[in-house]
GROMACS .gro file of C-alpha atoms in nm:
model
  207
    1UNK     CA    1  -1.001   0.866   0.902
    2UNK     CA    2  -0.756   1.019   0.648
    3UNK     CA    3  -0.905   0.851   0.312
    4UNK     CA    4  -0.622   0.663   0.092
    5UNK     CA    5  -0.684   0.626  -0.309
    6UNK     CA    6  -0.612   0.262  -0.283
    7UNK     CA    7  -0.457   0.132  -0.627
    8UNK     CA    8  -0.467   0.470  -0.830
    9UNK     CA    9  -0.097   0.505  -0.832
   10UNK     CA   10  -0.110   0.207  -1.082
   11UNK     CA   11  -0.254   0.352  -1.349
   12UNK     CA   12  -0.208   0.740  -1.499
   13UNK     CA   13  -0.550   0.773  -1.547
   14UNK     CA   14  -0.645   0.714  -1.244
   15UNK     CA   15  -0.311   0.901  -1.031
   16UNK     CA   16  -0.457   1.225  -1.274
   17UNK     CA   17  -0.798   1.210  -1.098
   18UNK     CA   18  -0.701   1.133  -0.772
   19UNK     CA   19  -0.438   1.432  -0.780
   20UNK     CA   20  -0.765   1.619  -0.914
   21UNK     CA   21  -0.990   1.513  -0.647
   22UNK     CA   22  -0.725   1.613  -0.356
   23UNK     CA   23  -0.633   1.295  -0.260
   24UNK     CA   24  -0.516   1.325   0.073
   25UNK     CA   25  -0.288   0.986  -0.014
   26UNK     CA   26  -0.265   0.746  -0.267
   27UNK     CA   27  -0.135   0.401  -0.314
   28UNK     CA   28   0.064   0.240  -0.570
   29UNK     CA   29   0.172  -0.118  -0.593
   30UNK     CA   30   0.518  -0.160  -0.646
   31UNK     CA   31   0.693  -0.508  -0.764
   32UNK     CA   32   1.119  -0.548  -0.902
   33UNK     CA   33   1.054  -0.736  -1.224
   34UNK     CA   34   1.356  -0.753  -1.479
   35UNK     CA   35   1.566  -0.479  -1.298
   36UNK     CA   36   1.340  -0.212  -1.267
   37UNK     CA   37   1.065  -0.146  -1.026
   38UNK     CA   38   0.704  -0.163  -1.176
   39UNK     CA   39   0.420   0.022  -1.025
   40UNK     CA   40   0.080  -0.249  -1.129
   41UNK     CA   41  -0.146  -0.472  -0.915
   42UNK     CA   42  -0.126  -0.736  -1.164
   43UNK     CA   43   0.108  -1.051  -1.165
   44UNK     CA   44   0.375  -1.161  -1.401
   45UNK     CA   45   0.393  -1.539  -1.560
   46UNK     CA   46   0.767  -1.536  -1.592
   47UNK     CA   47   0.888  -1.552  -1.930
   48UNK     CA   48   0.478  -1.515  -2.068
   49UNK     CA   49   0.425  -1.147  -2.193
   50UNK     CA   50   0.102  -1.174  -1.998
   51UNK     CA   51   0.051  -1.010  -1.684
   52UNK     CA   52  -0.310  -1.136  -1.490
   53UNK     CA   53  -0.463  -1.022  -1.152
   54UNK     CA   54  -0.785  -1.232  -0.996
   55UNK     CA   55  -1.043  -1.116  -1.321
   56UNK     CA   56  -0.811  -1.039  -1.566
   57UNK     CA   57  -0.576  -1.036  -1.830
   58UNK     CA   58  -0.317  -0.777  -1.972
   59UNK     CA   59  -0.056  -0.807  -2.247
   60UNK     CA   60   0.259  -0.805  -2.055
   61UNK     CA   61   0.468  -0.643  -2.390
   62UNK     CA   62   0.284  -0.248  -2.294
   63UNK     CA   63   0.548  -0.062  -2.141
   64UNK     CA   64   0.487  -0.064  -1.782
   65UNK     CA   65   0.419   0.186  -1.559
   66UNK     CA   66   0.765   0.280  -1.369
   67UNK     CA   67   0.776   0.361  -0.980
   68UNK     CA   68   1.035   0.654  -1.106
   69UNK     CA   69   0.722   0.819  -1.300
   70UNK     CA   70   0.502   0.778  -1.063
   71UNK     CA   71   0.724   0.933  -0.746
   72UNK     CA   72   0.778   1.211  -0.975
   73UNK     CA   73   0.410   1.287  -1.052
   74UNK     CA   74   0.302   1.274  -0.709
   75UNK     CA   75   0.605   1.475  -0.481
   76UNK     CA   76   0.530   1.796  -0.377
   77UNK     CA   77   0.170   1.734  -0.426
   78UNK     CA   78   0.045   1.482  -0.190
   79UNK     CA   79   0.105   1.152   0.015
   80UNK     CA   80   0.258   0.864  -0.130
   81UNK     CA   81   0.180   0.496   0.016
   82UNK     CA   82   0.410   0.214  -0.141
   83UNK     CA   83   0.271  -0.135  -0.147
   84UNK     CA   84   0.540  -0.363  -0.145
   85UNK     CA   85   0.489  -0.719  -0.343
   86UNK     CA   86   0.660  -0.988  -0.407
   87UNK     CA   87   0.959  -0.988  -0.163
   88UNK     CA   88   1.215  -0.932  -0.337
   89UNK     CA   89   1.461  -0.747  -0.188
   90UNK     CA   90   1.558  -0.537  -0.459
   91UNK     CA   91   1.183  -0.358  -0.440
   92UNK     CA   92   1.254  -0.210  -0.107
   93UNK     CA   93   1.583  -0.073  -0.167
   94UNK     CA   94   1.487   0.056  -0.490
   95UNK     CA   95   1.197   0.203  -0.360
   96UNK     CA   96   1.385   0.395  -0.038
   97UNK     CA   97   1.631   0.509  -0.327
   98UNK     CA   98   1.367   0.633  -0.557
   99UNK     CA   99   1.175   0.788  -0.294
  100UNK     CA  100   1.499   0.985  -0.142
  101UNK     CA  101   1.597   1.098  -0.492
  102UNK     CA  102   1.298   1.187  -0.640
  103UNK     CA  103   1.135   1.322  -0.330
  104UNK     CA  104   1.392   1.404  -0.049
  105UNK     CA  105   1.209   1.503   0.286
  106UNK     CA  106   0.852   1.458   0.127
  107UNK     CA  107   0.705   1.189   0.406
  108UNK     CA  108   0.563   0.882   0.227
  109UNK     CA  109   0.422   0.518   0.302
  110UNK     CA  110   0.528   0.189   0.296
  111UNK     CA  111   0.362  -0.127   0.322
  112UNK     CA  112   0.372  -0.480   0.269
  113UNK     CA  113   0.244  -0.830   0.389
  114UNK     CA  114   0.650  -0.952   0.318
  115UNK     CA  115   0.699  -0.808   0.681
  116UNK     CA  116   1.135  -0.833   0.637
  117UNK     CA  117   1.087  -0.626   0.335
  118UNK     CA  118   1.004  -0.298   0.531
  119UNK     CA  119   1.295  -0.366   0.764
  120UNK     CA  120   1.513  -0.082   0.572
  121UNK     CA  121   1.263   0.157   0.605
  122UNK     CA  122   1.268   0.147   0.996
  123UNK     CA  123   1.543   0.394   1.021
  124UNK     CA  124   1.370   0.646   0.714
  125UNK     CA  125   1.265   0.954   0.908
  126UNK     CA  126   0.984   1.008   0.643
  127UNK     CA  127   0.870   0.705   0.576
  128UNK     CA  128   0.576   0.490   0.834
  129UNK     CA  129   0.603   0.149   0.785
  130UNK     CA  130   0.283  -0.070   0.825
  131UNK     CA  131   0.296  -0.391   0.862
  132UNK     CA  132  -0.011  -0.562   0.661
  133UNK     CA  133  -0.253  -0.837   0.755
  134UNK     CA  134  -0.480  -1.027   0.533
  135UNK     CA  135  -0.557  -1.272   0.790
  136UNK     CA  136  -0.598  -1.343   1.143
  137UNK     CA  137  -0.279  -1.529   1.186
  138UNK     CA  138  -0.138  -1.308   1.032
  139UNK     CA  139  -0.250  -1.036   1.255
  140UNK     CA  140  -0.209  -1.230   1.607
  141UNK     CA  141   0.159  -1.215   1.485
  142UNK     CA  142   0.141  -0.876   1.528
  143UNK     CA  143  -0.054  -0.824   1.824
  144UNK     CA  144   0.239  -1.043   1.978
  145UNK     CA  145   0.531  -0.836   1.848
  146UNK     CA  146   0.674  -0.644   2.095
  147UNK     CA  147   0.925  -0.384   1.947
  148UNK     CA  148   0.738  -0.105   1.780
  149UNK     CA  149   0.819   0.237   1.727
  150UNK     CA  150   0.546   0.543   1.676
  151UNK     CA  151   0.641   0.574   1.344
  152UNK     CA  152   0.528   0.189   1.249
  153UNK     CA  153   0.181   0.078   1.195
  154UNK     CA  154  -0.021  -0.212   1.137
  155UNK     CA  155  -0.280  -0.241   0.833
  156UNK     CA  156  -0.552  -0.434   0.845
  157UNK     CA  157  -0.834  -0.611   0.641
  158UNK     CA  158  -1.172  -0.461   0.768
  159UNK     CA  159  -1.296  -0.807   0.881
  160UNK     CA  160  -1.047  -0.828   1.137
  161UNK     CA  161  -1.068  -0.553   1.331
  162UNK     CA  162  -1.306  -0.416   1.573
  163UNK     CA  163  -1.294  -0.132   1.841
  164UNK     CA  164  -1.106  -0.349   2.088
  165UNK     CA  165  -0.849  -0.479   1.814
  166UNK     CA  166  -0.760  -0.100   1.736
  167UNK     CA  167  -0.750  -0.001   2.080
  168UNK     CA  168  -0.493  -0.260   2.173
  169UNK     CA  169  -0.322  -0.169   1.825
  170UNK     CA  170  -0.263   0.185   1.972
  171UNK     CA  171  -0.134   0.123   2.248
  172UNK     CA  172   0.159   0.013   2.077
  173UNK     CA  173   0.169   0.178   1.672
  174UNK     CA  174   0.090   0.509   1.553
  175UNK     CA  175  -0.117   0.453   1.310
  176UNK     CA  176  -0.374   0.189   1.255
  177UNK     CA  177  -0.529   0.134   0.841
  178UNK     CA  178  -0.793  -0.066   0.729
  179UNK     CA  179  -0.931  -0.202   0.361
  180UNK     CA  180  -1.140  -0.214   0.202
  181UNK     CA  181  -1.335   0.115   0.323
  182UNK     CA  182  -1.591   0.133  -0.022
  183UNK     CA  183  -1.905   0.311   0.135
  184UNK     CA  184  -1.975   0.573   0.359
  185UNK     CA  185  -2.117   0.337   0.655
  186UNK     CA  186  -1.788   0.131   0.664
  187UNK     CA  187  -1.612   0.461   0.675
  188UNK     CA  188  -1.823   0.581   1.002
  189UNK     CA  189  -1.801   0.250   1.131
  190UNK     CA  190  -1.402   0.258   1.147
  191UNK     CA  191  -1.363   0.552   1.246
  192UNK     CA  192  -1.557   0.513   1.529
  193UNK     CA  193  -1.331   0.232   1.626
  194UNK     CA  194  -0.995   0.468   1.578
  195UNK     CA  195  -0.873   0.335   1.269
  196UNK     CA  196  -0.638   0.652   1.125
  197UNK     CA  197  -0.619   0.569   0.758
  198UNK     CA  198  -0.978   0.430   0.554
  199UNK     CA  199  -0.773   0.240   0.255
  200UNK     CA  200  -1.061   0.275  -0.049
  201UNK     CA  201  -1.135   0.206  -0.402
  202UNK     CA  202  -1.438   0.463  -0.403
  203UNK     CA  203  -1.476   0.738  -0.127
  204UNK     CA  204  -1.131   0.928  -0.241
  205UNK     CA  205  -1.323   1.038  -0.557
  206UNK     CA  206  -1.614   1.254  -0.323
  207UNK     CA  207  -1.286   1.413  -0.099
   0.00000   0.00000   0.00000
């Protein structure tokens, strides 16, 4: 499978040494948060200049990271997957805009568990759209839907898949993604069920 830097579009630190590494994609998290669209994992807590994620805490005043920036560091020099959060829909139609502006023709990812937020990328040429499960509802859903096109794709949580899961998940998508992939053994193990895209924290950085 084609090994995504999963969250090092959030931070510059980490984009610089996955650009370094050869990243063959990497992801970035992308929320609308006081008109402009933020690239972080973390969570705002509305008018508290604190932004948290699941073990931590960040002071929400630090300028934040800007999906602009990060487009502009990454075009022409690898893949770009877009994690969509939140569901507001002013994220997906600032992203399509900041993604034909900043990096017209350059094919790209986009992602999201707020399914009706990728419905403007369906008609972008560049752009697959996978549709993201966290959970086996969530994922039956899918496995029910019957309009697809090649160019849409489903991603998964590793738990829920299997060999059969992706093989019935081809017969209708193009592509088929998976997270977390963080060792080499869960990497051979997806693979060998089809899955196209290994979404990982870890095995970017020996690519």
């Amino acid at each position: 499978p084609i090994v995504v830097a999963h969250r090092a579009g959030n931070r510059l630190d980490l984009l610089a040494e996955a650009l370094e590494a050869g990243a063959a994609m990497i992801e970035a998290d992308v929320w609308y948060h006081r008109g402009r669209l933020e690239v972080r994992h973390s969570k705002t807590l509305g008018p508290v200049p604190v932004r948290w994620d699941r073990w931590s805490l960040e002071r929400g005043w630090r300028p934040p990271l800007l999906l602009a920036d990060v487009v502009s560091l990454v075009a022409g020099r690898t893949m770009l997957m877009l994690d969509l959060k939140g569901g507001h829909p002013e994220t997906s139609d600032g992203a399509r805009l900041a993604m034909r502006t900043l990096a017209d023709g350059a094919p790209y990812a986009v992602a999201s568990q707020w399914w009706d937020a990728l419905a403007p990328f369906r008609d972008v040429e560049e752009a697959t759209v996978l549709y993201s499960a966290g959970s086996a509802r969530m994922l039956r859903a899918l496995e029910l839907r019957a309009a697809w096109s090649q160019r849409e794709g489903v991603a998964s949580h590793r738990r829920l898949l299997s060999e059969e899961v992706v093989a019935s998940l081809h017969k209708k998508v193009g592509v088929v993604a998976s997270w977390p992939i963080n060792r080499p053994e869960q990497l051979a193990e997806v693979g060998g069920w089809g899955v196209d895209w290994a979404i990982s924290d870890t095995l970017w950085r020996n690519h």
